[in-house]
């Protein structure tokens, strides 16, 4: 019988498919000892499952972009290292060969043994690695089960399925999306979770907080996931299906309409030109950025290069990556951010200070780079060399105070002198800017402006530091809200200080690419946005509907708001959007 389960929209869209409930404990493992004649064949199954797990991780890495890619890549790296760990592999082989364990039983035994070892560690960082060990071994177990059990093989094919889960890890979601998954219904979860951000960037409709989903929906039930109205319809009727088809037709027309905007100028309704830059890390991002008519790259996160590398990337390796990016953008400006590693990220290079109690408040970004001047200078030399191939700007992450910018400038000067002595070509100018993501830098921005040619506001971090709310903690969604008045006042202060100093200010956090914040950012006076390239057309389209002069005239009023609810209501009033938004303020969907 038709049933409607309400939920919160985490990623807009609709999907019709068969329900697949996630029950991770479904695997039953055969614990009978192996006969001598079975050993070689079982070893082969084990090795094949390990190889499948490695391949899945590689494929997963190729699919991710932007901030989330960096975060997901951290544990992909950690997992890949574990899958190549000689001790672990030898231990498993020995258990099968000598101990006559079946591979599934051997994996479970190793998983439980290793997680007990990690659990007992004093160092909180190492203790937290327990989860990685469990996740990676579970991945191998699942690959093994898919080889041996027809039921699991069926489960591996996600084509036409809607996943029903309590919550889902970002890596799993990215992987499933690649195997034909249509959408996700979470019985708990938050719109600010990494999985929700990932769903938006993958274009997968998603509901969270659909309380009764796991008890009311059963495997293979037909479900209409309506992440436009915010509900899951179990056993939809003919009328529901007609509604779905009408939505599909509309989405197709909207997609085509947006595609036409690829080469259109970016202007507000009252004709003000706005610059749209791309946050680009991969060749695919660069291609999308150019295809959508980006004005350049506003953020290139160089830590990717370091995270995917065993040991440090050499000057030449870095030079080639930066030069290819610069050439790929065909003369448009490219903003290269210097290394932003910290103790919260696994780094194969081994630079990061381990065991810090508060890694987000620790030695990360420029603080880390300045601790290793030789490593930093290698990066600086590579950037200087690449800057001969097109216009480049350099962005410094996690700046707190002017002396850091002064130190970076000095290192650039020294590297220039060195390269000059080596008769290597140098760019005439190389603008240097600071990321504004530490509250002290934002409040005292005028002091920094004296040493910066431009600024870029990193709202993902700035919001977490201003609000003392971890950007990854789903439990804090009522606090981690970009409409918090304290945060708005700080943004306005940075943007207007930059304008007064006649220095460009861009914004490269998630909200730059979220059309629900476009009007807000215009109210605050922003005219350079940098976002995931997949969002450029939607933001360009939204800008064309907004009257900048009208919005700006309400800035003072908006900045007087006392609460984020009040700010949201004012913004709706100012933009004439009295009906309120459907679902989450972050749920912009993705019409790629
Ligand atoms: C930010 O903090 O807003 C930002 C763009 O940098 P990242 O997400 O890489 O920390
Ligand atoms: Mg940041």
PDB file of C-alpha atoms in Angstrom, residues 211-440:
ATOM      1  CA  UNK A 211      12.963   8.357  10.580  1.00  0.00           C
ATOM      2  CA  UNK A 212      10.940   5.257   9.733  1.00  0.00           C
ATOM      3  CA  UNK A 213      12.750   4.335   6.530  1.00  0.00           C
ATOM      4  CA  UNK A 214      14.487   1.230   7.850  1.00  0.00           C
ATOM      5  CA  UNK A 215      11.399  -0.199   9.499  1.00  0.00           C
ATOM      6  CA  UNK A 216       8.814   0.716   6.863  1.00  0.00           C
ATOM      7  CA  UNK A 217      10.707   0.028   3.624  1.00  0.00           C
ATOM      8  CA  UNK A 218      11.719  -3.496   2.622  1.00  0.00           C
ATOM      9  CA  UNK A 219      14.252  -4.833   0.136  1.00  0.00           C
ATOM     10  CA  UNK A 220      12.930  -4.615  -3.429  1.00  0.00           C
ATOM     11  CA  UNK A 221       9.993  -2.323  -2.573  1.00  0.00           C
ATOM     12  CA  UNK A 222       9.419   0.206  -5.352  1.00  0.00           C
ATOM     13  CA  UNK A 223      10.286   3.637  -3.964  1.00  0.00           C
ATOM     14  CA  UNK A 224       9.909   7.118  -5.412  1.00  0.00           C
ATOM     15  CA  UNK A 225      12.562   9.284  -3.782  1.00  0.00           C
ATOM     16  CA  UNK A 226      11.209  12.815  -3.997  1.00  0.00           C
ATOM     17  CA  UNK A 227      13.984  15.125  -2.837  1.00  0.00           C
ATOM     18  CA  UNK A 228      12.040  18.098  -4.226  1.00  0.00           C
ATOM     19  CA  UNK A 229       9.115  17.786  -1.849  1.00  0.00           C
ATOM     20  CA  UNK A 230      11.113  16.039   0.882  1.00  0.00           C
ATOM     21  CA  UNK A 231       9.467  12.623   1.024  1.00  0.00           C
ATOM     22  CA  UNK A 232       9.907   8.989   0.114  1.00  0.00           C
ATOM     23  CA  UNK A 233       6.862   7.397  -1.494  1.00  0.00           C
ATOM     24  CA  UNK A 234       6.788   3.623  -0.966  1.00  0.00           C
ATOM     25  CA  UNK A 235       4.699   1.717  -3.557  1.00  0.00           C
ATOM     26  CA  UNK A 236       3.967   4.846  -5.638  1.00  0.00           C
ATOM     27  CA  UNK A 237       0.700   5.054  -7.573  1.00  0.00           C
ATOM     28  CA  UNK A 238       0.215   5.852 -11.265  1.00  0.00           C
ATOM     29  CA  UNK A 239      -0.344   9.468 -10.269  1.00  0.00           C
ATOM     30  CA  UNK A 240       3.009   9.567  -8.435  1.00  0.00           C
ATOM     31  CA  UNK A 241       4.722   8.138 -11.503  1.00  0.00           C
ATOM     32  CA  UNK A 242       3.133  10.782 -13.721  1.00  0.00           C
ATOM     33  CA  UNK A 243       4.433  13.440 -11.340  1.00  0.00           C
ATOM     34  CA  UNK A 244       7.907  11.887 -11.561  1.00  0.00           C
ATOM     35  CA  UNK A 245       7.856  11.858 -15.357  1.00  0.00           C
ATOM     36  CA  UNK A 246       6.806  15.502 -15.437  1.00  0.00           C
ATOM     37  CA  UNK A 247       9.724  16.341 -13.136  1.00  0.00           C
ATOM     38  CA  UNK A 248      12.127  14.377 -15.382  1.00  0.00           C
ATOM     39  CA  UNK A 249      10.974  16.316 -18.452  1.00  0.00           C
ATOM     40  CA  UNK A 250      11.415  19.604 -16.592  1.00  0.00           C
ATOM     41  CA  UNK A 251      14.891  18.645 -15.363  1.00  0.00           C
ATOM     42  CA  UNK A 252      15.959  17.774 -18.897  1.00  0.00           C
ATOM     43  CA  UNK A 253      14.752  21.107 -20.274  1.00  0.00           C
ATOM     44  CA  UNK A 254      16.444  22.959 -17.395  1.00  0.00           C
ATOM     45  CA  UNK A 255      19.713  21.086 -18.062  1.00  0.00           C
ATOM     46  CA  UNK A 256      19.609  22.121 -21.733  1.00  0.00           C
ATOM     47  CA  UNK A 257      18.779  25.709 -20.843  1.00  0.00           C
ATOM     48  CA  UNK A 258      21.748  25.878 -18.463  1.00  0.00           C
ATOM     49  CA  UNK A 259      24.081  24.329 -21.029  1.00  0.00           C
ATOM     50  CA  UNK A 260      23.440  27.354 -23.244  1.00  0.00           C
ATOM     51  CA  UNK A 261      24.870  29.591 -20.536  1.00  0.00           C
ATOM     52  CA  UNK A 262      28.342  28.057 -20.928  1.00  0.00           C
ATOM     53  CA  UNK A 263      29.641  30.916 -23.031  1.00  0.00           C
ATOM     54  CA  UNK A 264      27.406  33.657 -21.708  1.00  0.00           C
ATOM     55  CA  UNK A 265      28.876  36.571 -19.764  1.00  0.00           C
ATOM     56  CA  UNK A 266      28.311  36.586 -16.006  1.00  0.00           C
ATOM     57  CA  UNK A 267      26.197  39.600 -15.090  1.00  0.00           C
ATOM     58  CA  UNK A 268      23.628  40.500 -12.514  1.00  0.00           C
ATOM     59  CA  UNK A 269      20.196  41.655 -13.671  1.00  0.00           C
ATOM     60  CA  UNK A 270      21.373  45.260 -13.347  1.00  0.00           C
ATOM     61  CA  UNK A 271      24.383  44.549 -15.551  1.00  0.00           C
ATOM     62  CA  UNK A 272      27.207  44.268 -13.000  1.00  0.00           C
ATOM     63  CA  UNK A 273      29.977  41.914 -14.139  1.00  0.00           C
ATOM     64  CA  UNK A 274      30.846  39.181 -11.665  1.00  0.00           C
ATOM     65  CA  UNK A 275      33.863  36.855 -11.917  1.00  0.00           C
ATOM     66  CA  UNK A 276      33.321  33.125 -11.533  1.00  0.00           C
ATOM     67  CA  UNK A 277      36.443  31.055 -10.881  1.00  0.00           C
ATOM     68  CA  UNK A 278      36.802  27.309 -10.504  1.00  0.00           C
ATOM     69  CA  UNK A 279      38.190  25.293  -7.623  1.00  0.00           C
ATOM     70  CA  UNK A 280      40.094  22.807  -9.767  1.00  0.00           C
ATOM     71  CA  UNK A 281      42.410  19.979  -8.870  1.00  0.00           C
ATOM     72  CA  UNK A 282      42.162  17.421 -11.655  1.00  0.00           C
ATOM     73  CA  UNK A 283      42.430  17.554 -15.423  1.00  0.00           C
ATOM     74  CA  UNK A 284      38.678  16.845 -15.515  1.00  0.00           C
ATOM     75  CA  UNK A 285      38.043  19.916 -13.327  1.00  0.00           C
ATOM     76  CA  UNK A 286      40.119  22.063 -15.688  1.00  0.00           C
ATOM     77  CA  UNK A 287      38.177  20.740 -18.677  1.00  0.00           C
ATOM     78  CA  UNK A 288      34.849  21.456 -16.952  1.00  0.00           C
ATOM     79  CA  UNK A 289      36.043  24.900 -15.867  1.00  0.00           C
ATOM     80  CA  UNK A 290      36.878  25.838 -19.440  1.00  0.00           C
ATOM     81  CA  UNK A 291      33.752  24.272 -20.898  1.00  0.00           C
ATOM     82  CA  UNK A 292      31.575  26.272 -18.499  1.00  0.00           C
ATOM     83  CA  UNK A 293      33.357  29.542 -19.208  1.00  0.00           C
ATOM     84  CA  UNK A 294      35.146  30.009 -15.870  1.00  0.00           C
ATOM     85  CA  UNK A 295      37.199  33.203 -15.543  1.00  0.00           C
ATOM     86  CA  UNK A 296      40.161  31.208 -14.255  1.00  0.00           C
ATOM     87  CA  UNK A 297      41.108  28.911 -11.390  1.00  0.00           C
ATOM     88  CA  UNK A 298      40.431  30.536  -8.034  1.00  0.00           C
ATOM     89  CA  UNK A 299      41.752  27.666  -5.937  1.00  0.00           C
ATOM     90  CA  UNK A 300      44.151  24.866  -6.813  1.00  0.00           C
ATOM     91  CA  UNK A 301      44.753  22.756  -3.706  1.00  0.00           C
ATOM     92  CA  UNK A 302      48.333  21.500  -4.001  1.00  0.00           C
ATOM     93  CA  UNK A 303      48.073  19.056  -1.110  1.00  0.00           C
ATOM     94  CA  UNK A 304      46.585  16.521  -3.572  1.00  0.00           C
ATOM     95  CA  UNK A 305      49.983  16.247  -5.109  1.00  0.00           C
ATOM     96  CA  UNK A 306      51.513  15.500  -1.729  1.00  0.00           C
ATOM     97  CA  UNK A 307      48.791  13.185  -0.480  1.00  0.00           C
ATOM     98  CA  UNK A 308      48.832  10.871  -3.455  1.00  0.00           C
ATOM     99  CA  UNK A 309      52.607  10.684  -3.430  1.00  0.00           C
ATOM    100  CA  UNK A 310      54.763   8.346  -1.414  1.00  0.00           C
ATOM    101  CA  UNK A 311      57.417  10.671  -0.001  1.00  0.00           C
ATOM    102  CA  UNK A 312      57.687  14.260  -1.178  1.00  0.00           C
ATOM    103  CA  UNK A 313      57.000  15.217  -4.802  1.00  0.00           C
ATOM    104  CA  UNK A 314      60.168  16.609  -6.366  1.00  0.00           C
ATOM    105  CA  UNK A 315      60.496  20.163  -7.703  1.00  0.00           C
ATOM    106  CA  UNK A 316      60.181  18.859 -11.255  1.00  0.00           C
ATOM    107  CA  UNK A 317      57.106  16.799 -10.494  1.00  0.00           C
ATOM    108  CA  UNK A 318      55.455  19.805  -8.920  1.00  0.00           C
ATOM    109  CA  UNK A 319      56.585  22.094 -11.722  1.00  0.00           C
ATOM    110  CA  UNK A 320      55.027  19.797 -14.350  1.00  0.00           C
ATOM    111  CA  UNK A 321      51.713  19.603 -12.460  1.00  0.00           C
ATOM    112  CA  UNK A 322      51.510  23.392 -12.005  1.00  0.00           C
ATOM    113  CA  UNK A 323      52.682  24.160 -15.543  1.00  0.00           C
ATOM    114  CA  UNK A 324      50.109  21.756 -17.050  1.00  0.00           C
ATOM    115  CA  UNK A 325      47.396  23.425 -15.016  1.00  0.00           C
ATOM    116  CA  UNK A 326      48.490  26.879 -16.135  1.00  0.00           C
ATOM    117  CA  UNK A 327      48.709  25.827 -19.778  1.00  0.00           C
ATOM    118  CA  UNK A 328      45.396  23.966 -19.476  1.00  0.00           C
ATOM    119  CA  UNK A 329      43.682  27.220 -18.554  1.00  0.00           C
ATOM    120  CA  UNK A 330      44.913  28.821 -21.780  1.00  0.00           C
ATOM    121  CA  UNK A 331      45.958  32.225 -20.470  1.00  0.00           C
ATOM    122  CA  UNK A 332      43.270  32.601 -17.791  1.00  0.00           C
ATOM    123  CA  UNK A 333      44.586  33.340 -14.292  1.00  0.00           C
ATOM    124  CA  UNK A 334      45.351  30.381 -12.025  1.00  0.00           C
ATOM    125  CA  UNK A 335      45.528  30.653  -8.235  1.00  0.00           C
ATOM    126  CA  UNK A 336      47.868  28.053  -6.744  1.00  0.00           C
ATOM    127  CA  UNK A 337      47.470  27.510  -3.022  1.00  0.00           C
ATOM    128  CA  UNK A 338      50.597  26.482  -1.161  1.00  0.00           C
ATOM    129  CA  UNK A 339      50.529  23.277   0.835  1.00  0.00           C
ATOM    130  CA  UNK A 340      47.635  23.028   3.319  1.00  0.00           C
ATOM    131  CA  UNK A 341      48.441  19.857   5.242  1.00  0.00           C
ATOM    132  CA  UNK A 342      47.710  19.332   8.898  1.00  0.00           C
ATOM    133  CA  UNK A 343      47.637  16.615  11.492  1.00  0.00           C
ATOM    134  CA  UNK A 344      44.071  15.806  10.530  1.00  0.00           C
ATOM    135  CA  UNK A 345      45.271  14.540   7.172  1.00  0.00           C
ATOM    136  CA  UNK A 346      47.264  11.427   6.450  1.00  0.00           C
ATOM    137  CA  UNK A 347      50.380  12.498   4.618  1.00  0.00           C
ATOM    138  CA  UNK A 348      52.645  10.048   2.935  1.00  0.00           C
ATOM    139  CA  UNK A 349      55.408  12.654   3.069  1.00  0.00           C
ATOM    140  CA  UNK A 350      55.581  12.351   6.844  1.00  0.00           C
ATOM    141  CA  UNK A 351      55.690  16.117   7.445  1.00  0.00           C
ATOM    142  CA  UNK A 352      52.732  16.345   9.727  1.00  0.00           C
ATOM    143  CA  UNK A 353      53.152  16.649  13.467  1.00  0.00           C
ATOM    144  CA  UNK A 354      51.383  13.636  14.967  1.00  0.00           C
ATOM    145  CA  UNK A 355      49.554  13.403  18.226  1.00  0.00           C
ATOM    146  CA  UNK A 356      48.416  17.021  18.459  1.00  0.00           C
ATOM    147  CA  UNK A 357      45.430  17.231  20.764  1.00  0.00           C
ATOM    148  CA  UNK A 358      43.598  19.667  18.491  1.00  0.00           C
ATOM    149  CA  UNK A 359      44.857  19.149  14.941  1.00  0.00           C
ATOM    150  CA  UNK A 360      42.466  21.735  13.482  1.00  0.00           C
ATOM    151  CA  UNK A 361      44.098  24.267  15.799  1.00  0.00           C
ATOM    152  CA  UNK A 362      47.571  22.870  15.302  1.00  0.00           C
ATOM    153  CA  UNK A 363      50.486  23.079  12.931  1.00  0.00           C
ATOM    154  CA  UNK A 364      48.636  23.151   9.596  1.00  0.00           C
ATOM    155  CA  UNK A 365      48.744  25.207   6.403  1.00  0.00           C
ATOM    156  CA  UNK A 366      51.390  27.926   6.327  1.00  0.00           C
ATOM    157  CA  UNK A 367      52.389  27.095   9.894  1.00  0.00           C
ATOM    158  CA  UNK A 368      53.564  23.693   8.696  1.00  0.00           C
ATOM    159  CA  UNK A 369      55.180  25.050   5.529  1.00  0.00           C
ATOM    160  CA  UNK A 370      57.228  27.554   7.515  1.00  0.00           C
ATOM    161  CA  UNK A 371      58.463  24.770   9.773  1.00  0.00           C
ATOM    162  CA  UNK A 372      59.986  23.042   6.758  1.00  0.00           C
ATOM    163  CA  UNK A 373      61.547  25.891   4.734  1.00  0.00           C
ATOM    164  CA  UNK A 374      63.430  23.475   2.469  1.00  0.00           C
ATOM    165  CA  UNK A 375      60.262  21.619   1.496  1.00  0.00           C
ATOM    166  CA  UNK A 376      58.391  24.909   1.131  1.00  0.00           C
ATOM    167  CA  UNK A 377      61.139  26.424  -1.023  1.00  0.00           C
ATOM    168  CA  UNK A 378      60.945  23.447  -3.373  1.00  0.00           C
ATOM    169  CA  UNK A 379      57.268  24.178  -3.855  1.00  0.00           C
ATOM    170  CA  UNK A 380      57.971  27.897  -4.275  1.00  0.00           C
ATOM    171  CA  UNK A 381      60.607  27.223  -6.955  1.00  0.00           C
ATOM    172  CA  UNK A 382      58.195  24.951  -8.822  1.00  0.00           C
ATOM    173  CA  UNK A 383      55.468  27.628  -8.709  1.00  0.00           C
ATOM    174  CA  UNK A 384      57.854  30.359  -9.893  1.00  0.00           C
ATOM    175  CA  UNK A 385      58.960  28.232 -12.824  1.00  0.00           C
ATOM    176  CA  UNK A 386      55.362  27.348 -13.784  1.00  0.00           C
ATOM    177  CA  UNK A 387      54.344  31.015 -13.591  1.00  0.00           C
ATOM    178  CA  UNK A 388      56.286  31.694 -16.804  1.00  0.00           C
ATOM    179  CA  UNK A 389      53.611  29.768 -18.725  1.00  0.00           C
ATOM    180  CA  UNK A 390      50.643  32.016 -17.902  1.00  0.00           C
ATOM    181  CA  UNK A 391      49.213  34.311 -15.245  1.00  0.00           C
ATOM    182  CA  UNK A 392      49.588  32.774 -11.779  1.00  0.00           C
ATOM    183  CA  UNK A 393      48.699  34.009  -8.301  1.00  0.00           C
ATOM    184  CA  UNK A 394      49.834  32.365  -5.082  1.00  0.00           C
ATOM    185  CA  UNK A 395      47.486  31.821  -2.167  1.00  0.00           C
ATOM    186  CA  UNK A 396      48.733  31.076   1.358  1.00  0.00           C
ATOM    187  CA  UNK A 397      46.449  28.972   3.603  1.00  0.00           C
ATOM    188  CA  UNK A 398      45.762  29.337   7.351  1.00  0.00           C
ATOM    189  CA  UNK A 399      47.405  32.725   7.729  1.00  0.00           C
ATOM    190  CA  UNK A 400      46.911  34.239  11.194  1.00  0.00           C
ATOM    191  CA  UNK A 401      49.187  37.283  11.275  1.00  0.00           C
ATOM    192  CA  UNK A 402      51.354  39.479   9.004  1.00  0.00           C
ATOM    193  CA  UNK A 403      54.700  37.933   9.957  1.00  0.00           C
ATOM    194  CA  UNK A 404      53.669  34.730   8.157  1.00  0.00           C
ATOM    195  CA  UNK A 405      53.073  36.638   4.919  1.00  0.00           C
ATOM    196  CA  UNK A 406      56.374  38.473   5.412  1.00  0.00           C
ATOM    197  CA  UNK A 407      58.185  35.139   5.848  1.00  0.00           C
ATOM    198  CA  UNK A 408      56.536  33.702   2.729  1.00  0.00           C
ATOM    199  CA  UNK A 409      57.471  36.809   0.722  1.00  0.00           C
ATOM    200  CA  UNK A 410      61.067  36.461   1.888  1.00  0.00           C
ATOM    201  CA  UNK A 411      61.180  32.814   0.792  1.00  0.00           C
ATOM    202  CA  UNK A 412      59.808  33.816  -2.619  1.00  0.00           C
ATOM    203  CA  UNK A 413      62.471  36.516  -2.904  1.00  0.00           C
ATOM    204  CA  UNK A 414      65.243  34.067  -2.031  1.00  0.00           C
ATOM    205  CA  UNK A 415      63.928  31.476  -4.481  1.00  0.00           C
ATOM    206  CA  UNK A 416      63.847  34.127  -7.216  1.00  0.00           C
ATOM    207  CA  UNK A 417      67.472  35.029  -6.543  1.00  0.00           C
ATOM    208  CA  UNK A 418      68.461  31.374  -6.640  1.00  0.00           C
ATOM    209  CA  UNK A 419      66.630  30.723  -9.913  1.00  0.00           C
ATOM    210  CA  UNK A 420      68.115  33.868 -11.409  1.00  0.00           C
ATOM    211  CA  UNK A 421      71.608  32.602 -10.584  1.00  0.00           C
ATOM    212  CA  UNK A 422      70.695  29.345 -12.321  1.00  0.00           C
ATOM    213  CA  UNK A 423      69.573  31.299 -15.408  1.00  0.00           C
ATOM    214  CA  UNK A 424      66.039  30.001 -15.144  1.00  0.00           C
ATOM    215  CA  UNK A 425      63.227  32.156 -16.554  1.00  0.00           C
ATOM    216  CA  UNK A 426      61.120  33.983 -14.001  1.00  0.00           C
ATOM    217  CA  UNK A 427      57.707  35.644 -14.172  1.00  0.00           C
ATOM    218  CA  UNK A 428      57.735  39.418 -13.891  1.00  0.00           C
ATOM    219  CA  UNK A 429      54.974  39.539 -11.361  1.00  0.00           C
ATOM    220  CA  UNK A 430      53.499  36.928  -9.062  1.00  0.00           C
ATOM    221  CA  UNK A 431      50.702  38.275  -6.848  1.00  0.00           C
ATOM    222  CA  UNK A 432      50.684  36.814  -3.353  1.00  0.00           C
ATOM    223  CA  UNK A 433      47.510  36.557  -1.298  1.00  0.00           C
ATOM    224  CA  UNK A 434      46.270  35.153   1.994  1.00  0.00           C
ATOM    225  CA  UNK A 435      43.386  32.794   2.635  1.00  0.00           C
ATOM    226  CA  UNK A 436      41.154  34.382   5.212  1.00  0.00           C
ATOM    227  CA  UNK A 437      40.011  31.434   7.285  1.00  0.00           C
ATOM    228  CA  UNK A 438      41.347  32.187  10.765  1.00  0.00           C
ATOM    229  CA  UNK A 439      39.180  34.637  12.757  1.00  0.00           C
ATOM    230  CA  UNK A 440      42.228  36.696  13.797  1.00  0.00           C
TER     231      UNK A 440
END
